[in-house]
């Protein structure tokens, strides 16, 4: 159950990052607080996405707290790196985020995923 909660946390935080990125691309700049505040009050889709992202982030933290009660940190913490992989891949697939493919970022994602496999792969302990 702990792994499931940790994975839910990873999925929720990844979704939250994508929602918040899209929201901030479509809301007025924070350098003009009055305009941003007025936009938020009028509840355009971007404001709702921002609220949804913040809510997903909060749920992610709740799942993470519950996961940490059930599994060791040494097993749970590496799973967080999955969010980097998921967000990068999803950002490339979602045209609204305007992300471009860069080979060096793919290499970084491969290294992250490889490291995750090395950390989480079950090992045989003789003894």
Short mmCIF file of C-alpha atoms in Angstrom, two decimals:
data_model
loop_
_atom_site.label_atom_id
_atom_site.label_comp_id
_atom_site.label_asym_id
_atom_site.label_seq_id
_atom_site.Cartn_x
_atom_site.Cartn_y
_atom_site.Cartn_z
CA UNK A 1 0.00 0.00 0.00
CA UNK A 2 2.90 2.35 0.70
CA UNK A 3 4.28 2.05 -2.84
CA UNK A 4 0.81 2.73 -4.25
CA UNK A 5 0.53 5.89 -2.13
CA UNK A 6 4.02 7.01 -3.20
CA UNK A 7 3.14 6.46 -6.87
CA UNK A 8 -0.14 8.37 -6.39
CA UNK A 9 1.90 11.20 -4.93
CA UNK A 10 4.20 11.16 -7.96
CA UNK A 11 1.27 11.19 -10.40
CA UNK A 12 -0.50 13.98 -8.52
CA UNK A 13 2.59 16.18 -8.25
CA UNK A 14 3.33 15.63 -11.94
CA UNK A 15 -0.20 16.63 -12.89
CA UNK A 16 0.02 19.61 -10.57
CA UNK A 17 3.22 20.83 -12.22
CA UNK A 18 1.68 20.56 -15.69
CA UNK A 19 -1.50 22.36 -14.64
CA UNK A 20 0.40 25.14 -12.91
CA UNK A 21 2.73 25.57 -15.89
CA UNK A 22 -0.20 25.92 -18.28
CA UNK A 23 -1.98 28.29 -15.88
CA UNK A 24 1.03 30.56 -15.53
CA UNK A 25 1.50 30.64 -19.30
CA UNK A 26 -2.08 31.87 -19.68
CA UNK A 27 -2.41 34.26 -16.76
CA UNK A 28 -0.99 37.79 -16.61
CA UNK A 29 2.56 38.08 -15.31
CA UNK A 30 3.13 38.20 -11.56
CA UNK A 31 5.17 41.36 -12.20
CA UNK A 32 1.78 43.10 -12.60
CA UNK A 33 0.03 41.93 -9.41
CA UNK A 34 -3.12 44.03 -9.91
CA UNK A 35 -3.75 42.55 -13.35
CA UNK A 36 -2.97 39.04 -12.13
CA UNK A 37 -5.29 39.43 -9.13
CA UNK A 38 -8.13 40.72 -11.34
CA UNK A 39 -7.61 37.83 -13.74
CA UNK A 40 -7.73 35.33 -10.88
CA UNK A 41 -10.96 36.85 -9.56
CA UNK A 42 -12.68 36.53 -12.93
CA UNK A 43 -11.97 32.76 -12.85
CA UNK A 44 -10.80 32.10 -16.41
CA UNK A 45 -9.80 28.51 -17.25
CA UNK A 46 -6.19 29.33 -16.35
CA UNK A 47 -7.20 30.36 -12.82
CA UNK A 48 -9.16 27.15 -12.42
CA UNK A 49 -6.13 25.20 -13.66
CA UNK A 50 -3.98 26.98 -11.09
CA UNK A 51 -6.41 26.08 -8.30
CA UNK A 52 -6.60 22.52 -9.60
CA UNK A 53 -2.81 22.30 -9.67
CA UNK A 54 -2.53 23.58 -6.12
CA UNK A 55 -5.20 21.11 -5.00
CA UNK A 56 -3.40 18.23 -6.74
CA UNK A 57 -0.15 19.33 -5.09
CA UNK A 58 -1.84 19.29 -1.68
CA UNK A 59 -3.27 15.81 -2.29
CA UNK A 60 0.18 14.71 -3.43
CA UNK A 61 1.67 15.82 -0.11
CA UNK A 62 -1.03 13.93 1.79
CA UNK A 63 -0.29 10.76 -0.18
CA UNK A 64 3.42 11.28 0.44
CA UNK A 65 2.94 11.64 4.20
CA UNK A 66 0.88 8.45 4.27
CA UNK A 67 3.42 6.62 2.12
CA UNK A 68 6.25 7.58 4.45
CA UNK A 69 4.41 5.97 7.34
CA UNK A 70 4.38 2.66 5.46
CA UNK A 71 7.65 2.34 3.56
CA UNK A 72 11.26 3.27 4.32
CA UNK A 73 12.49 6.61 3.02
CA UNK A 74 15.27 4.82 1.13
CA UNK A 75 12.60 3.14 -1.00
CA UNK A 76 10.15 6.03 -1.22
CA UNK A 77 12.44 8.95 -1.99
CA UNK A 78 13.87 7.64 -5.29
CA UNK A 79 10.31 7.33 -6.62
CA UNK A 80 10.03 11.12 -6.56
CA UNK A 81 12.47 11.27 -9.47
CA UNK A 82 9.79 9.63 -11.60
CA UNK A 83 7.96 12.96 -11.60
CA UNK A 84 10.83 14.54 -13.58
CA UNK A 85 10.47 11.87 -16.22
CA UNK A 86 6.67 12.06 -16.32
CA UNK A 87 6.52 15.86 -16.46
CA UNK A 88 9.14 16.06 -19.21
CA UNK A 89 7.41 13.42 -21.31
CA UNK A 90 3.94 14.88 -20.81
CA UNK A 91 5.14 18.43 -21.49
CA UNK A 92 6.48 17.26 -24.84
CA UNK A 93 3.21 15.54 -25.71
CA UNK A 94 0.93 18.43 -24.72
CA UNK A 95 1.07 21.10 -27.45
CA UNK A 96 -0.33 23.80 -25.15
CA UNK A 97 2.88 23.75 -23.09
CA UNK A 98 5.13 24.65 -26.06
CA UNK A 99 8.00 22.44 -24.93
CA UNK A 100 10.60 21.43 -27.46
CA UNK A 101 12.53 18.18 -27.62
CA UNK A 102 16.22 18.47 -26.77
CA UNK A 103 18.52 15.46 -26.95
CA UNK A 104 20.46 16.45 -23.84
CA UNK A 105 17.23 16.46 -21.83
CA UNK A 106 16.46 12.97 -23.09
CA UNK A 107 19.92 11.89 -21.93
CA UNK A 108 19.16 13.37 -18.50
CA UNK A 109 15.85 11.55 -18.32
CA UNK A 110 17.54 8.27 -19.30
CA UNK A 111 20.11 8.81 -16.54
CA UNK A 112 17.39 9.55 -13.98
CA UNK A 113 15.44 6.47 -14.99
CA UNK A 114 18.58 4.33 -14.97
CA UNK A 115 19.50 5.60 -11.52
CA UNK A 116 16.01 4.85 -10.28
CA UNK A 117 16.29 1.29 -11.57
CA UNK A 118 19.67 0.85 -9.87
CA UNK A 119 18.34 2.12 -6.54
CA UNK A 120 15.03 0.25 -6.55
CA UNK A 121 16.03 -3.01 -8.25
CA UNK A 122 15.81 -5.85 -5.75
CA UNK A 123 19.23 -7.18 -4.81
CA UNK A 124 20.15 -10.62 -3.71
CA UNK A 125 21.80 -10.61 -0.36
CA UNK A 126 23.78 -13.76 0.42
CA UNK A 127 24.10 -14.80 3.94
#
